[in-house]
mmCIF file of C-alpha atoms in Angstrom:
data_model
loop_
_atom_site.group_PDB
_atom_site.id
_atom_site.type_symbol
_atom_site.label_atom_id
_atom_site.label_comp_id
_atom_site.label_asym_id
_atom_site.label_seq_id
_atom_site.Cartn_x
_atom_site.Cartn_y
_atom_site.Cartn_z
ATOM 1 C CA MET A 15 48.669 -75.005 -36.285
ATOM 2 C CA ASN A 16 46.858 -76.790 -39.081
ATOM 3 C CA GLU A 17 48.560 -77.166 -42.415
ATOM 4 C CA THR A 18 45.296 -76.604 -44.264
ATOM 5 C CA VAL A 19 42.489 -74.120 -44.033
ATOM 6 C CA ALA A 20 38.928 -75.344 -44.149
ATOM 7 C CA VAL A 21 36.669 -73.168 -46.227
ATOM 8 C CA PRO A 22 33.379 -72.558 -44.447
ATOM 9 C CA ALA A 23 30.203 -73.565 -46.216
ATOM 10 C CA PRO A 24 28.554 -71.643 -47.648
ATOM 11 C CA ALA A 25 31.335 -69.453 -48.978
ATOM 12 C CA GLY A 26 31.260 -66.511 -51.340
ATOM 13 C CA ALA A 27 28.739 -63.852 -52.208
ATOM 14 C CA LYS A 28 25.060 -64.555 -51.927
ATOM 15 C CA ARG A 29 21.877 -62.550 -52.187
ATOM 16 C CA THR A 30 20.151 -61.115 -49.167
ATOM 17 C CA LYS A 31 16.421 -60.901 -48.803
ATOM 18 C CA LYS A 32 14.865 -57.490 -49.077
ATOM 19 C CA GLU A 33 13.513 -56.255 -45.788
ATOM 20 C CA ASN A 34 11.731 -53.221 -44.428
ATOM 21 C CA ALA A 35 12.293 -50.140 -46.588
ATOM 22 C CA GLU A 36 15.038 -51.662 -48.736
ATOM 23 C CA SER A 37 14.405 -51.466 -52.438
ATOM 24 C CA GLY A 38 16.375 -50.704 -55.518
ATOM 25 C CA PHE A 39 18.589 -52.674 -57.828
ATOM 26 C CA LEU A 40 19.116 -56.332 -56.989
ATOM 27 C CA ALA A 41 22.504 -57.626 -58.126
ATOM 28 C CA PRO A 42 22.234 -60.520 -60.560
ATOM 29 C CA ALA A 43 24.211 -63.589 -59.439
ATOM 30 C CA ALA A 44 26.999 -62.941 -61.983
ATOM 31 C CA LEU A 45 27.487 -59.367 -60.738
ATOM 32 C CA ALA A 46 27.684 -60.528 -57.127
ATOM 33 C CA LYS A 47 30.166 -63.256 -58.123
ATOM 34 C CA ASN A 48 32.354 -60.780 -60.026
ATOM 35 C CA LEU A 49 32.386 -58.234 -57.219
ATOM 36 C CA GLN A 50 33.159 -61.052 -54.778
ATOM 37 C CA ALA A 51 36.243 -61.970 -56.846
ATOM 38 C CA VAL A 52 37.425 -58.355 -56.688
ATOM 39 C CA LEU A 53 36.752 -58.169 -52.949
ATOM 40 C CA VAL A 54 38.766 -61.323 -52.278
ATOM 41 C CA ASP A 55 41.781 -60.102 -54.259
ATOM 42 C CA LEU A 56 41.699 -56.659 -52.654
ATOM 43 C CA THR A 57 41.599 -58.265 -49.216
ATOM 44 C CA ALA A 58 44.492 -60.559 -50.152
ATOM 45 C CA LEU A 59 46.449 -57.588 -51.548
ATOM 46 C CA HIS A 60 46.064 -55.809 -48.226
ATOM 47 C CA LEU A 61 47.524 -58.867 -46.460
ATOM 48 C CA VAL A 62 50.369 -59.265 -48.962
ATOM 49 C CA GLY A 63 51.198 -55.575 -48.616
ATOM 50 C CA LYS A 64 51.420 -55.816 -44.827
ATOM 51 C CA GLN A 65 53.452 -59.048 -44.960
ATOM 52 C CA ALA A 66 55.940 -57.341 -47.278
ATOM 53 C CA HIS A 67 55.881 -54.141 -45.202
ATOM 54 C CA TRP A 68 56.873 -56.033 -42.049
ATOM 55 C CA ASN A 69 59.521 -58.265 -43.606
ATOM 56 C CA ILE A 70 61.452 -56.366 -46.267
ATOM 57 C CA VAL A 71 65.159 -55.750 -45.803
ATOM 58 C CA GLY A 72 67.754 -54.184 -48.039
ATOM 59 C CA PRO A 73 68.424 -51.078 -50.132
ATOM 60 C CA ASN A 74 65.784 -48.377 -50.140
ATOM 61 C CA PHE A 75 64.007 -50.124 -47.276
ATOM 62 C CA ARG A 76 62.328 -46.990 -45.955
ATOM 63 C CA ASP A 77 60.944 -45.819 -49.299
ATOM 64 C CA LEU A 78 59.443 -49.220 -50.070
ATOM 65 C CA HIS A 79 58.235 -49.652 -46.484
ATOM 66 C CA LEU A 80 56.277 -46.382 -46.746
ATOM 67 C CA ASN A 81 55.047 -47.094 -50.273
ATOM 68 C CA LEU A 82 53.668 -50.446 -49.130
ATOM 69 C CA ASP A 83 51.529 -48.620 -46.579
ATOM 70 C CA GLU A 84 49.998 -46.680 -49.467
ATOM 71 C CA VAL A 85 49.174 -49.936 -51.266
ATOM 72 C CA VAL A 86 47.670 -51.356 -48.081
ATOM 73 C CA ASP A 87 45.555 -48.242 -47.542
ATOM 74 C CA ILE A 88 44.266 -48.366 -51.114
ATOM 75 C CA ALA A 89 43.486 -52.088 -50.895
ATOM 76 C CA ARG A 90 41.671 -51.767 -47.555
ATOM 77 C CA ALA A 91 39.608 -48.750 -48.556
ATOM 78 C CA SER A 92 38.810 -50.282 -51.937
ATOM 79 C CA ALA A 93 37.749 -53.594 -50.386
ATOM 80 C CA ASP A 94 35.404 -51.643 -48.141
ATOM 81 C CA ASP A 95 33.980 -49.746 -51.132
ATOM 82 C CA VAL A 96 33.369 -52.983 -53.054
ATOM 83 C CA ALA A 97 31.829 -54.750 -50.047
ATOM 84 C CA GLU A 98 29.543 -51.819 -49.310
ATOM 85 C CA ARG A 99 28.514 -51.663 -52.960
ATOM 86 C CA MET A 100 27.654 -55.357 -52.794
ATOM 87 C CA ARG A 101 25.486 -54.723 -49.724
ATOM 88 C CA ALA A 102 23.763 -51.830 -51.491
ATOM 89 C CA LEU A 103 22.908 -54.281 -54.287
ATOM 90 C CA HIS A 104 21.553 -56.869 -51.828
ATOM 91 C CA ALA A 105 24.553 -59.176 -52.102
ATOM 92 C CA THR A 106 26.472 -60.483 -49.108
ATOM 93 C CA PRO A 107 30.259 -60.017 -49.345
ATOM 94 C CA ASP A 108 32.469 -62.761 -47.938
ATOM 95 C CA ALA A 109 36.069 -61.942 -47.016
ATOM 96 C CA ARG A 110 36.577 -64.398 -44.192
ATOM 97 C CA PRO A 111 40.191 -65.603 -44.015
ATOM 98 C CA ALA A 112 39.478 -69.119 -45.300
ATOM 99 C CA VAL A 113 37.451 -67.762 -48.223
ATOM 100 C CA VAL A 114 40.185 -65.280 -49.151
ATOM 101 C CA ALA A 115 42.829 -68.018 -48.914
ATOM 102 C CA GLU A 116 40.867 -70.317 -51.203
ATOM 103 C CA GLN A 117 39.534 -67.840 -53.756
ATOM 104 C CA SER A 118 42.313 -65.278 -54.220
ATOM 105 C CA SER A 119 44.211 -65.177 -57.509
ATOM 106 C CA LEU A 120 47.300 -63.731 -55.795
ATOM 107 C CA PRO A 121 50.378 -65.922 -55.438
ATOM 108 C CA GLU A 122 51.540 -66.783 -51.924
ATOM 109 C CA PHE A 123 53.976 -64.244 -50.491
ATOM 110 C CA PRO A 124 57.058 -65.879 -48.927
ATOM 111 C CA GLN A 125 57.375 -66.216 -45.180
ATOM 112 C CA GLY A 126 60.288 -64.483 -43.437
ATOM 113 C CA GLU A 127 62.572 -61.696 -44.533
ATOM 114 C CA VAL A 128 62.480 -60.705 -48.191
ATOM 115 C CA HIS A 129 65.059 -58.566 -49.986
ATOM 116 C CA THR A 130 63.609 -55.275 -51.165
ATOM 117 C CA HIS A 131 64.307 -56.014 -54.838
ATOM 118 C CA ASP A 132 62.547 -59.378 -54.599
ATOM 119 C CA ALA A 133 59.670 -57.780 -52.708
ATOM 120 C CA ILE A 134 59.267 -55.200 -55.466
ATOM 121 C CA ASP A 135 58.668 -57.959 -58.004
ATOM 122 C CA LEU A 136 56.399 -59.932 -55.650
ATOM 123 C CA VAL A 137 54.273 -56.941 -54.690
ATOM 124 C CA THR A 138 54.058 -55.712 -58.275
ATOM 125 C CA THR A 139 52.836 -59.184 -59.284
ATOM 126 C CA ALA A 140 50.230 -59.117 -56.499
ATOM 127 C CA ILE A 141 48.994 -55.700 -57.626
ATOM 128 C CA GLU A 142 48.922 -56.806 -61.266
ATOM 129 C CA ASN A 143 46.942 -59.948 -60.380
ATOM 130 C CA THR A 144 44.413 -57.835 -58.488
ATOM 131 C CA VAL A 145 44.173 -55.453 -61.439
ATOM 132 C CA GLY A 146 43.859 -58.466 -63.755
ATOM 133 C CA THR A 147 40.863 -59.743 -61.809
ATOM 134 C CA MET A 148 39.193 -56.353 -62.093
ATOM 135 C CA ARG A 149 39.900 -56.118 -65.793
ATOM 136 C CA ASN A 150 38.663 -59.695 -66.351
ATOM 137 C CA VAL A 151 35.288 -58.977 -64.741
ATOM 138 C CA HIS A 152 34.981 -55.353 -65.854
ATOM 139 C CA ASP A 153 32.873 -55.786 -68.979
ATOM 140 C CA GLU A 154 30.336 -58.056 -67.251
ATOM 141 C CA VAL A 155 30.182 -55.686 -64.283
ATOM 142 C CA ASP A 156 29.721 -52.693 -66.594
ATOM 143 C CA GLU A 157 26.950 -54.424 -68.513
ATOM 144 C CA ALA A 158 25.076 -55.319 -65.321
ATOM 145 C CA ASP A 159 25.779 -52.152 -63.337
ATOM 146 C CA PRO A 160 27.762 -49.179 -64.686
ATOM 147 C CA THR A 161 27.923 -47.663 -61.198
ATOM 148 C CA SER A 162 29.864 -50.670 -59.896
ATOM 149 C CA ALA A 163 32.128 -50.446 -62.951
ATOM 150 C CA ASP A 164 32.842 -46.815 -62.051
ATOM 151 C CA ILE A 165 34.036 -47.960 -58.630
ATOM 152 C CA LEU A 166 36.383 -50.418 -60.343
ATOM 153 C CA HIS A 167 37.733 -47.610 -62.567
ATOM 154 C CA GLY A 168 38.843 -45.587 -59.554
ATOM 155 C CA ILE A 169 40.508 -48.586 -57.950
ATOM 156 C CA LEU A 170 42.261 -49.530 -61.188
ATOM 157 C CA GLU A 171 43.703 -46.041 -61.533
ATOM 158 C CA LYS A 172 45.161 -46.097 -58.018
ATOM 159 C CA LEU A 173 46.554 -49.638 -58.167
ATOM 160 C CA GLU A 174 48.108 -49.262 -61.619
ATOM 161 C CA GLN A 175 49.816 -46.102 -60.395
ATOM 162 C CA GLN A 176 51.188 -47.993 -57.384
ATOM 163 C CA ALA A 177 52.457 -50.832 -59.602
ATOM 164 C CA TRP A 178 54.304 -48.228 -61.657
ATOM 165 C CA PHE A 179 55.737 -46.482 -58.577
ATOM 166 C CA ILE A 180 56.965 -49.708 -57.022
ATOM 167 C CA SER A 181 58.272 -51.408 -60.163
ATOM 168 C CA ALA A 182 60.167 -48.281 -61.249
ATOM 169 C CA GLU A 183 62.537 -48.835 -58.319
ATOM 170 C CA THR A 184 64.343 -51.687 -60.081
ATOM 171 C CA ARG A 185 63.880 -50.712 -63.729
ATOM 172 C CA THR A 186 66.692 -49.473 -65.886
ATOM 173 C CA PRO A 187 66.176 -46.922 -68.633
ATOM 174 C CA GLN A 188 65.902 -48.227 -72.154
ATOM 175 C CA GLN A 189 68.741 -47.249 -74.429
ATOM 176 C CA ARG A 190 67.800 -44.836 -77.194
#
């Protein structure tokens, strides 16, 4: 197996030509680029969630194992929503493996077994990075297309809730 991944050219979102009965709003390049960044991180989050799901070991294994499936489901469905929104705006989404590997803001998840407590921190970081990407592009997305920003709002709500659920497992109450 190769040690590196070659990114196909071209890579990333691009505009499509309007054909047949298609009409409507055409995504400006910046909107397509911002939605592409969200799509890549959501796709990567799905992969991180499954990698953790398959390889966690330790206390509260079953609870975390099941919770990771929820994260994966949210990431997959949300990636689909973002990609379909891009298509509706005449932009071409690109979530090929090499593109995701190159463009994702998520840190690499370790290979092999991972203790549940370590996985909690790693998965929470992955969720927070994905949320960070959405929050970083939000204002530009909202300015260009409030409907796309509304899609981001729903995803943010779900992912921030999951980060809370997962991270609460290892928190200790603050002393009063």
